[in-house]
Amino acid sequence: DGGITQSPKYLFRKEGQNVTLSCEQNLNHDAMYWYRQDPGQGLRLIYYSQIVNDFQKGDIAEGYSVSREKKESFPLTVTSAQKNPTAFYLCASRTIASNQPQHFGDGTRLSIL
Amino acid sequence: QKEVEQNSGPLSVPEGAIASLNCTYSDRGSQSFFWYRQYSGKSPELIMSIYSNGDKEDGRFTAQLNKASQYVSLLIRDSQPSDSATYLCAVGGPSDYKLSFGAGTTVTVRA
Protein backbone atom coordinates (compact mmCIF):
# COMPACT_ATOMS: atom_id res chain seq x y z
CA ASP A 1 0.00 0.00 0.00
CA GLY A 2 1.25 3.47 -0.85
CA GLY A 3 1.37 5.93 1.96
CA ILE A 4 3.26 8.06 4.41
CA THR A 5 4.67 6.40 7.50
CA GLN A 6 5.60 8.39 10.58
CA SER A 7 7.38 6.89 13.54
CA PRO A 8 7.25 6.64 16.43
CA LYS A 9 3.60 7.33 17.19
CA TYR A 10 4.48 8.65 20.66
CA LEU A 11 7.80 10.14 21.77
CA PHE A 12 9.04 11.53 25.04
CA ARG A 13 11.90 13.99 25.30
CA LYS A 14 14.06 14.73 28.29
CA GLU A 15 15.42 18.20 28.99
CA GLY A 16 18.46 18.98 26.85
CA GLN A 17 17.87 16.06 24.51
CA ASN A 18 17.56 16.07 20.74
CA VAL A 19 15.01 13.71 19.26
CA THR A 20 14.37 12.70 15.65
CA LEU A 21 10.99 12.00 14.10
CA SER A 22 10.89 9.76 11.06
CA CYS A 23 8.83 10.30 7.91
CA GLU A 24 8.96 7.90 4.97
CA GLN A 25 6.75 7.89 1.87
CA ASN A 26 6.42 5.45 -1.01
CA LEU A 27 4.14 7.63 -3.13
CA ASN A 28 7.00 8.90 -5.31
CA HIS A 29 6.18 12.44 -4.19
CA ASP A 30 8.81 15.10 -4.68
CA ALA A 31 7.66 17.57 -2.03
CA MET A 32 7.55 16.83 1.70
CA TYR A 33 6.50 18.93 4.67
CA TRP A 34 6.61 19.05 8.46
CA TYR A 35 3.87 20.72 10.46
CA ARG A 36 3.29 21.29 14.14
CA GLN A 37 -0.21 21.28 15.61
CA ASP A 38 -0.97 22.51 19.11
CA PRO A 39 -4.28 21.69 20.86
CA GLY A 40 -7.20 23.56 19.30
CA GLN A 41 -5.02 25.19 16.69
CA GLY A 42 -4.34 24.83 13.00
CA LEU A 43 -1.20 23.57 11.32
CA ARG A 44 2.01 25.58 11.36
CA LEU A 45 4.72 24.84 8.80
CA ILE A 46 8.14 23.98 10.21
CA TYR A 47 10.17 22.98 7.12
CA TYR A 48 9.49 21.82 3.60
CA SER A 49 11.46 20.27 0.78
CA GLN A 50 10.68 20.23 -2.92
CA ILE A 51 13.66 18.16 -4.04
CA VAL A 52 16.38 15.94 -2.65
CA ASN A 53 19.21 17.78 -0.88
CA ASP A 54 17.21 21.00 -0.69
CA PHE A 55 14.81 22.33 1.94
CA GLN A 56 13.36 25.65 3.12
CA LYS A 57 12.35 27.05 6.47
CA GLY A 58 8.68 27.42 7.19
CA ASP A 59 7.05 29.79 9.65
CA ILE A 60 8.39 28.22 12.87
CA ALA A 61 11.76 26.63 12.00
CA GLU A 62 13.66 27.77 15.10
CA GLY A 63 14.70 24.83 17.26
CA TYR A 64 14.18 22.29 14.47
CA SER A 65 16.38 20.79 11.76
CA VAL A 66 15.74 18.51 8.78
CA SER A 67 17.57 16.62 6.06
CA ARG A 68 16.50 15.30 2.67
CA GLU A 69 19.10 12.80 1.53
CA LYS A 70 16.58 10.53 -0.16
CA LYS A 71 13.36 11.27 -2.01
CA GLU A 72 11.44 8.92 0.27
CA SER A 73 12.66 10.26 3.60
CA PHE A 74 12.39 13.59 5.41
CA PRO A 75 13.37 13.24 9.10
CA LEU A 76 12.78 16.07 11.56
CA THR A 77 15.05 16.68 14.55
CA VAL A 78 13.63 18.57 17.50
CA THR A 79 16.65 20.10 19.19
CA SER A 80 17.14 21.16 22.78
CA ALA A 81 16.82 24.76 21.55
CA GLN A 82 13.09 24.17 21.04
CA LYS A 83 11.85 25.08 24.51
CA ASN A 84 8.23 24.10 24.03
CA PRO A 85 8.28 20.95 21.90
CA THR A 86 5.10 19.33 23.21
CA ALA A 87 2.79 19.06 20.17
CA PHE A 88 1.41 16.79 17.47
CA TYR A 89 3.84 16.63 14.53
CA LEU A 90 2.53 15.88 11.07
CA CYS A 91 4.46 14.96 7.95
CA ALA A 92 2.89 15.50 4.54
CA SER A 93 3.85 15.01 0.91
CA ARG A 94 2.57 15.87 -2.55
CA THR A 95 3.52 15.71 -6.21
CA ILE A 96 4.97 18.84 -7.77
CA ALA A 97 2.23 19.00 -10.41
CA SER A 98 0.29 22.24 -10.10
CA ASN A 99 -2.34 22.71 -7.42
CA GLN A 100 -2.15 19.24 -5.95
CA PRO A 101 -3.20 18.56 -2.34
CA GLN A 102 -0.93 17.42 0.42
CA HIS A 103 -1.46 14.03 2.03
CA PHE A 104 -0.62 13.37 5.65
CA GLY A 105 0.96 10.65 7.71
CA ASP A 106 -0.60 9.52 10.99
CA GLY A 107 1.49 11.90 13.09
CA THR A 108 3.85 11.72 16.05
CA ARG A 109 2.83 13.02 19.46
CA LEU A 110 5.83 14.47 21.31
CA SER A 111 5.81 15.19 25.03
CA ILE A 112 8.39 16.41 27.54
CA LEU A 113 9.29 14.12 30.43
CA GLN B 1 1.93 35.40 4.35
CA LYS B 2 -1.42 34.10 3.23
CA GLU B 3 -4.12 34.27 5.89
CA VAL B 4 -6.99 31.87 6.10
CA GLU B 5 -9.89 32.47 8.46
CA GLN B 6 -12.61 30.00 9.35
CA ASN B 7 -15.86 30.61 11.15
CA SER B 8 -15.39 30.02 14.83
CA GLY B 9 -16.94 26.93 16.30
CA PRO B 10 -17.92 24.72 17.68
CA LEU B 11 -20.82 24.09 15.32
CA SER B 12 -23.53 21.80 16.65
CA VAL B 13 -26.14 20.41 14.24
CA PRO B 14 -28.84 17.76 14.63
CA GLU B 15 -28.51 14.51 12.72
CA GLY B 16 -29.88 14.86 9.21
CA ALA B 17 -29.39 18.64 9.05
CA ILE B 18 -27.01 20.64 6.85
CA ALA B 19 -23.73 21.81 8.36
CA SER B 20 -22.29 24.94 6.74
CA LEU B 21 -18.62 25.83 7.14
CA ASN B 22 -17.06 29.03 5.88
CA CYS B 23 -13.54 30.10 5.02
CA THR B 24 -12.07 33.38 3.77
CA TYR B 25 -8.56 33.97 2.49
CA SER B 26 -6.41 37.04 1.98
CA ASP B 27 -4.29 36.25 -1.11
CA ARG B 28 -6.16 37.06 -4.33
CA GLY B 29 -3.67 34.97 -6.28
CA SER B 30 -4.69 31.74 -4.53
CA GLN B 31 -5.52 28.99 -6.98
CA SER B 32 -6.23 25.81 -5.05
CA PHE B 33 -8.60 25.20 -2.17
CA PHE B 34 -8.95 22.14 -0.01
CA TRP B 35 -11.08 20.87 2.84
CA TYR B 36 -9.59 18.37 5.26
CA ARG B 37 -11.42 16.46 7.97
CA GLN B 38 -9.55 15.73 11.20
CA TYR B 39 -10.96 13.39 13.81
CA SER B 40 -9.80 13.94 17.38
CA GLY B 41 -6.26 12.63 17.85
CA LYS B 42 -5.89 11.73 14.16
CA SER B 43 -4.23 13.33 11.15
CA PRO B 44 -6.06 15.43 8.52
CA GLU B 45 -7.75 13.59 5.67
CA LEU B 46 -8.52 15.27 2.34
CA ILE B 47 -12.24 15.31 1.60
CA MET B 48 -12.67 17.99 -1.08
CA SER B 49 -10.63 20.05 -3.50
CA ILE B 50 -11.90 22.91 -5.66
CA TYR B 51 -10.14 25.15 -8.16
CA SER B 52 -12.83 27.03 -10.13
CA ASN B 53 -15.66 29.32 -9.12
CA GLY B 54 -18.92 27.55 -8.45
CA ASP B 55 -20.00 24.38 -6.73
CA LYS B 56 -18.41 20.95 -6.60
CA GLU B 57 -20.36 18.05 -5.18
CA ASP B 58 -19.05 14.73 -3.88
CA GLY B 59 -21.60 12.57 -2.13
CA ARG B 60 -22.99 14.48 0.84
CA PHE B 61 -20.29 17.17 0.58
CA THR B 62 -20.49 20.32 -1.55
CA ALA B 63 -17.66 22.81 -1.83
CA GLN B 64 -18.41 26.33 -3.06
CA LEU B 65 -15.81 28.80 -4.30
CA ASN B 66 -16.15 32.52 -4.99
CA LYS B 67 -12.77 34.00 -5.90
CA ALA B 68 -14.13 37.54 -6.25
CA SER B 69 -15.25 37.45 -2.62
CA GLN B 70 -12.23 35.34 -1.57
CA TYR B 71 -14.57 32.87 0.01
CA VAL B 72 -14.83 29.10 0.06
CA SER B 73 -17.39 27.02 1.90
CA LEU B 74 -18.23 23.41 2.65
CA LEU B 75 -21.74 22.08 3.06
CA ILE B 76 -22.37 18.72 4.67
CA ARG B 77 -25.86 17.46 3.83
CA ASP B 78 -27.73 14.85 5.86
CA SER B 79 -25.17 15.18 8.66
CA GLN B 80 -24.29 11.97 10.46
CA PRO B 81 -22.65 11.44 13.87
CA SER B 82 -19.60 10.16 11.96
CA ASP B 83 -19.21 13.68 10.51
CA SER B 84 -18.31 14.97 13.98
CA ALA B 85 -14.75 16.24 13.49
CA THR B 86 -12.69 19.36 12.95
CA TYR B 87 -12.70 20.65 9.37
CA LEU B 88 -9.62 22.49 8.11
CA CYS B 89 -9.68 24.87 5.17
CA ALA B 90 -6.39 25.03 3.21
CA VAL B 91 -5.44 27.45 0.45
CA GLY B 92 -2.60 27.17 -2.06
CA GLY B 93 -0.89 29.97 -3.94
CA PRO B 94 0.20 30.11 -7.57
CA SER B 95 3.92 30.12 -7.15
CA ASP B 96 4.84 27.80 -4.36
CA TYR B 97 4.05 24.40 -2.99
CA LYS B 98 2.88 25.56 0.40
CA LEU B 99 -0.61 25.53 1.82
CA SER B 100 -1.97 27.97 4.37
CA PHE B 101 -4.36 26.40 6.87
CA GLY B 102 -7.17 27.89 8.86
CA ALA B 103 -7.50 27.07 12.55
CA GLY B 104 -10.40 24.71 11.84
CA THR B 105 -14.08 24.50 12.72
CA THR B 106 -15.22 21.73 15.03
CA VAL B 107 -18.53 20.16 14.07
CA THR B 108 -20.63 18.06 16.42
CA VAL B 109 -23.59 16.16 15.01
CA ARG B 110 -26.24 15.45 17.69
CA ALA B 111 -28.06 12.14 17.38
GROMACS .gro file of C-alpha atoms in nm:
model
  224
    1ASP     CA    1   0.000   0.000   0.000
    2GLY     CA    2   0.125   0.347  -0.085
    3GLY     CA    3   0.137   0.593   0.196
    4ILE     CA    4   0.326   0.806   0.441
    5THR     CA    5   0.467   0.640   0.750
    6GLN     CA    6   0.560   0.839   1.058
    7SER     CA    7   0.738   0.689   1.354
    8PRO     CA    8   0.725   0.664   1.643
    9LYS     CA    9   0.360   0.733   1.719
   10TYR     CA   10   0.448   0.865   2.066
   11LEU     CA   11   0.780   1.014   2.177
   12PHE     CA   12   0.904   1.153   2.504
   13ARG     CA   13   1.190   1.399   2.530
   14LYS     CA   14   1.406   1.473   2.829
   15GLU     CA   15   1.542   1.820   2.899
   16GLY     CA   16   1.846   1.898   2.685
   17GLN     CA   17   1.787   1.606   2.451
   18ASN     CA   18   1.756   1.607   2.074
   19VAL     CA   19   1.501   1.371   1.926
   20THR     CA   20   1.437   1.270   1.565
   21LEU     CA   21   1.099   1.200   1.410
   22SER     CA   22   1.089   0.976   1.106
   23CYS     CA   23   0.883   1.030   0.791
   24GLU     CA   24   0.896   0.790   0.497
   25GLN     CA   25   0.675   0.789   0.187
   26ASN     CA   26   0.642   0.545  -0.101
   27LEU     CA   27   0.414   0.763  -0.313
   28ASN     CA   28   0.700   0.890  -0.531
   29HIS     CA   29   0.618   1.244  -0.419
   30ASP     CA   30   0.881   1.510  -0.468
   31ALA     CA   31   0.766   1.757  -0.203
   32MET     CA   32   0.755   1.683   0.170
   33TYR     CA   33   0.650   1.893   0.467
   34TRP     CA   34   0.661   1.905   0.846
   35TYR     CA   35   0.387   2.072   1.046
   36ARG     CA   36   0.329   2.129   1.414
   37GLN     CA   37  -0.021   2.128   1.561
   38ASP     CA   38  -0.097   2.251   1.911
   39PRO     CA   39  -0.428   2.169   2.086
   40GLY     CA   40  -0.720   2.356   1.930
   41GLN     CA   41  -0.502   2.519   1.669
   42GLY     CA   42  -0.434   2.483   1.300
   43LEU     CA   43  -0.120   2.357   1.132
   44ARG     CA   44   0.201   2.558   1.136
   45LEU     CA   45   0.472   2.484   0.880
   46ILE     CA   46   0.814   2.398   1.021
   47TYR     CA   47   1.017   2.298   0.712
   48TYR     CA   48   0.949   2.182   0.360
   49SER     CA   49   1.146   2.027   0.078
   50GLN     CA   50   1.068   2.023  -0.292
   51ILE     CA   51   1.366   1.816  -0.404
   52VAL     CA   52   1.638   1.594  -0.265
   53ASN     CA   53   1.921   1.778  -0.088
   54ASP     CA   54   1.721   2.100  -0.069
   55PHE     CA   55   1.481   2.233   0.194
   56GLN     CA   56   1.336   2.565   0.312
   57LYS     CA   57   1.235   2.705   0.647
   58GLY     CA   58   0.868   2.742   0.719
   59ASP     CA   59   0.705   2.979   0.965
   60ILE     CA   60   0.839   2.822   1.287
   61ALA     CA   61   1.176   2.663   1.200
   62GLU     CA   62   1.366   2.777   1.510
   63GLY     CA   63   1.470   2.483   1.726
   64TYR     CA   64   1.418   2.229   1.447
   65SER     CA   65   1.638   2.079   1.176
   66VAL     CA   66   1.574   1.851   0.878
   67SER     CA   67   1.757   1.662   0.606
   68ARG     CA   68   1.650   1.530   0.267
   69GLU     CA   69   1.910   1.280   0.153
   70LYS     CA   70   1.658   1.053  -0.016
   71LYS     CA   71   1.336   1.127  -0.201
   72GLU     CA   72   1.144   0.892   0.027
   73SER     CA   73   1.266   1.026   0.360
   74PHE     CA   74   1.239   1.359   0.541
   75PRO     CA   75   1.337   1.324   0.910
   76LEU     CA   76   1.278   1.607   1.156
   77THR     CA   77   1.505   1.668   1.455
   78VAL     CA   78   1.363   1.857   1.750
   79THR     CA   79   1.665   2.010   1.919
   80SER     CA   80   1.714   2.116   2.278
   81ALA     CA   81   1.682   2.476   2.155
   82GLN     CA   82   1.309   2.417   2.104
   83LYS     CA   83   1.185   2.508   2.451
   84ASN     CA   84   0.823   2.410   2.403
   85PRO     CA   85   0.828   2.095   2.190
   86THR     CA   86   0.510   1.933   2.321
   87ALA     CA   87   0.279   1.906   2.017
   88PHE     CA   88   0.141   1.679   1.747
   89TYR     CA   89   0.384   1.663   1.453
   90LEU     CA   90   0.253   1.588   1.107
   91CYS     CA   91   0.446   1.496   0.795
   92ALA     CA   92   0.289   1.550   0.454
   93SER     CA   93   0.385   1.501   0.091
   94ARG     CA   94   0.257   1.587  -0.255
   95THR     CA   95   0.352   1.571  -0.621
   96ILE     CA   96   0.497   1.884  -0.777
   97ALA     CA   97   0.223   1.900  -1.041
   98SER     CA   98   0.029   2.224  -1.010
   99ASN     CA   99  -0.234   2.271  -0.742
  100GLN     CA  100  -0.215   1.924  -0.595
  101PRO     CA  101  -0.320   1.856  -0.234
  102GLN     CA  102  -0.093   1.742   0.042
  103HIS     CA  103  -0.146   1.403   0.203
  104PHE     CA  104  -0.062   1.337   0.565
  105GLY     CA  105   0.096   1.065   0.771
  106ASP     CA  106  -0.060   0.952   1.099
  107GLY     CA  107   0.149   1.190   1.309
  108THR     CA  108   0.385   1.172   1.605
  109ARG     CA  109   0.283   1.302   1.946
  110LEU     CA  110   0.583   1.447   2.131
  111SER     CA  111   0.581   1.519   2.503
  112ILE     CA  112   0.839   1.641   2.754
  113LEU     CA  113   0.929   1.412   3.043
  114GLN     CA  114   0.193   3.540   0.435
  115LYS     CA  115  -0.142   3.410   0.323
  116GLU     CA  116  -0.412   3.427   0.589
  117VAL     CA  117  -0.699   3.187   0.610
  118GLU     CA  118  -0.989   3.247   0.846
  119GLN     CA  119  -1.261   3.000   0.935
  120ASN     CA  120  -1.586   3.061   1.115
  121SER     CA  121  -1.539   3.002   1.483
  122GLY     CA  122  -1.694   2.693   1.630
  123PRO     CA  123  -1.792   2.472   1.768
  124LEU     CA  124  -2.082   2.409   1.532
  125SER     CA  125  -2.353   2.180   1.665
  126VAL     CA  126  -2.614   2.041   1.424
  127PRO     CA  127  -2.884   1.776   1.463
  128GLU     CA  128  -2.851   1.451   1.272
  129GLY     CA  129  -2.988   1.486   0.921
  130ALA     CA  130  -2.939   1.864   0.905
  131ILE     CA  131  -2.701   2.064   0.685
  132ALA     CA  132  -2.373   2.181   0.836
  133SER     CA  133  -2.229   2.494   0.674
  134LEU     CA  134  -1.862   2.583   0.714
  135ASN     CA  135  -1.706   2.903   0.588
  136CYS     CA  136  -1.354   3.010   0.502
  137THR     CA  137  -1.207   3.338   0.377
  138TYR     CA  138  -0.856   3.397   0.249
  139SER     CA  139  -0.641   3.704   0.198
  140ASP     CA  140  -0.429   3.625  -0.111
  141ARG     CA  141  -0.616   3.706  -0.433
  142GLY     CA  142  -0.367   3.497  -0.628
  143SER     CA  143  -0.469   3.174  -0.453
  144GLN     CA  144  -0.552   2.899  -0.698
  145SER     CA  145  -0.623   2.581  -0.505
  146PHE     CA  146  -0.860   2.520  -0.217
  147PHE     CA  147  -0.895   2.214  -0.001
  148TRP     CA  148  -1.108   2.087   0.284
  149TYR     CA  149  -0.959   1.837   0.526
  150ARG     CA  150  -1.142   1.646   0.797
  151GLN     CA  151  -0.955   1.573   1.120
  152TYR     CA  152  -1.096   1.339   1.381
  153SER     CA  153  -0.980   1.394   1.738
  154GLY     CA  154  -0.626   1.263   1.785
  155LYS     CA  155  -0.589   1.173   1.416
  156SER     CA  156  -0.423   1.333   1.115
  157PRO     CA  157  -0.606   1.543   0.852
  158GLU     CA  158  -0.775   1.359   0.567
  159LEU     CA  159  -0.852   1.527   0.234
  160ILE     CA  160  -1.224   1.531   0.160
  161MET     CA  161  -1.267   1.799  -0.108
  162SER     CA  162  -1.063   2.005  -0.350
  163ILE     CA  163  -1.190   2.291  -0.566
  164TYR     CA  164  -1.014   2.515  -0.816
  165SER     CA  165  -1.283   2.703  -1.013
  166ASN     CA  166  -1.566   2.932  -0.912
  167GLY     CA  167  -1.892   2.755  -0.845
  168ASP     CA  168  -2.000   2.438  -0.673
  169LYS     CA  169  -1.841   2.095  -0.660
  170GLU     CA  170  -2.036   1.805  -0.518
  171ASP     CA  171  -1.905   1.473  -0.388
  172GLY     CA  172  -2.160   1.257  -0.213
  173ARG     CA  173  -2.299   1.448   0.084
  174PHE     CA  174  -2.029   1.717   0.058
  175THR     CA  175  -2.049   2.032  -0.155
  176ALA     CA  176  -1.766   2.281  -0.183
  177GLN     CA  177  -1.841   2.633  -0.306
  178LEU     CA  178  -1.581   2.880  -0.430
  179ASN     CA  179  -1.615   3.252  -0.499
  180LYS     CA  180  -1.277   3.400  -0.590
  181ALA     CA  181  -1.413   3.754  -0.625
  182SER     CA  182  -1.525   3.745  -0.262
  183GLN     CA  183  -1.223   3.534  -0.157
  184TYR     CA  184  -1.457   3.287   0.001
  185VAL     CA  185  -1.483   2.910   0.006
  186SER     CA  186  -1.739   2.702   0.190
  187LEU     CA  187  -1.823   2.341   0.265
  188LEU     CA  188  -2.174   2.208   0.306
  189ILE     CA  189  -2.237   1.872   0.467
  190ARG     CA  190  -2.586   1.746   0.383
  191ASP     CA  191  -2.773   1.485   0.586
  192SER     CA  192  -2.517   1.518   0.866
  193GLN     CA  193  -2.429   1.197   1.046
  194PRO     CA  194  -2.265   1.144   1.387
  195SER     CA  195  -1.960   1.016   1.196
  196ASP     CA  196  -1.921   1.368   1.051
  197SER     CA  197  -1.831   1.497   1.398
  198ALA     CA  198  -1.475   1.624   1.349
  199THR     CA  199  -1.269   1.936   1.295
  200TYR     CA  200  -1.270   2.065   0.937
  201LEU     CA  201  -0.962   2.249   0.811
  202CYS     CA  202  -0.968   2.487   0.517
  203ALA     CA  203  -0.639   2.503   0.321
  204VAL     CA  204  -0.544   2.745   0.045
  205GLY     CA  205  -0.260   2.717  -0.206
  206GLY     CA  206  -0.089   2.997  -0.394
  207PRO     CA  207   0.020   3.011  -0.757
  208SER     CA  208   0.392   3.012  -0.715
  209ASP     CA  209   0.484   2.780  -0.436
  210TYR     CA  210   0.405   2.440  -0.299
  211LYS     CA  211   0.288   2.556   0.040
  212LEU     CA  212  -0.061   2.553   0.182
  213SER     CA  213  -0.197   2.797   0.437
  214PHE     CA  214  -0.436   2.640   0.687
  215GLY     CA  215  -0.717   2.789   0.886
  216ALA     CA  216  -0.750   2.707   1.255
  217GLY     CA  217  -1.040   2.471   1.184
  218THR     CA  218  -1.408   2.450   1.272
  219THR     CA  219  -1.522   2.173   1.503
  220VAL     CA  220  -1.853   2.016   1.407
  221THR     CA  221  -2.063   1.806   1.642
  222VAL     CA  222  -2.359   1.616   1.501
  223ARG     CA  223  -2.624   1.545   1.769
  224ALA     CA  224  -2.806   1.214   1.738
   0.00000   0.00000   0.00000
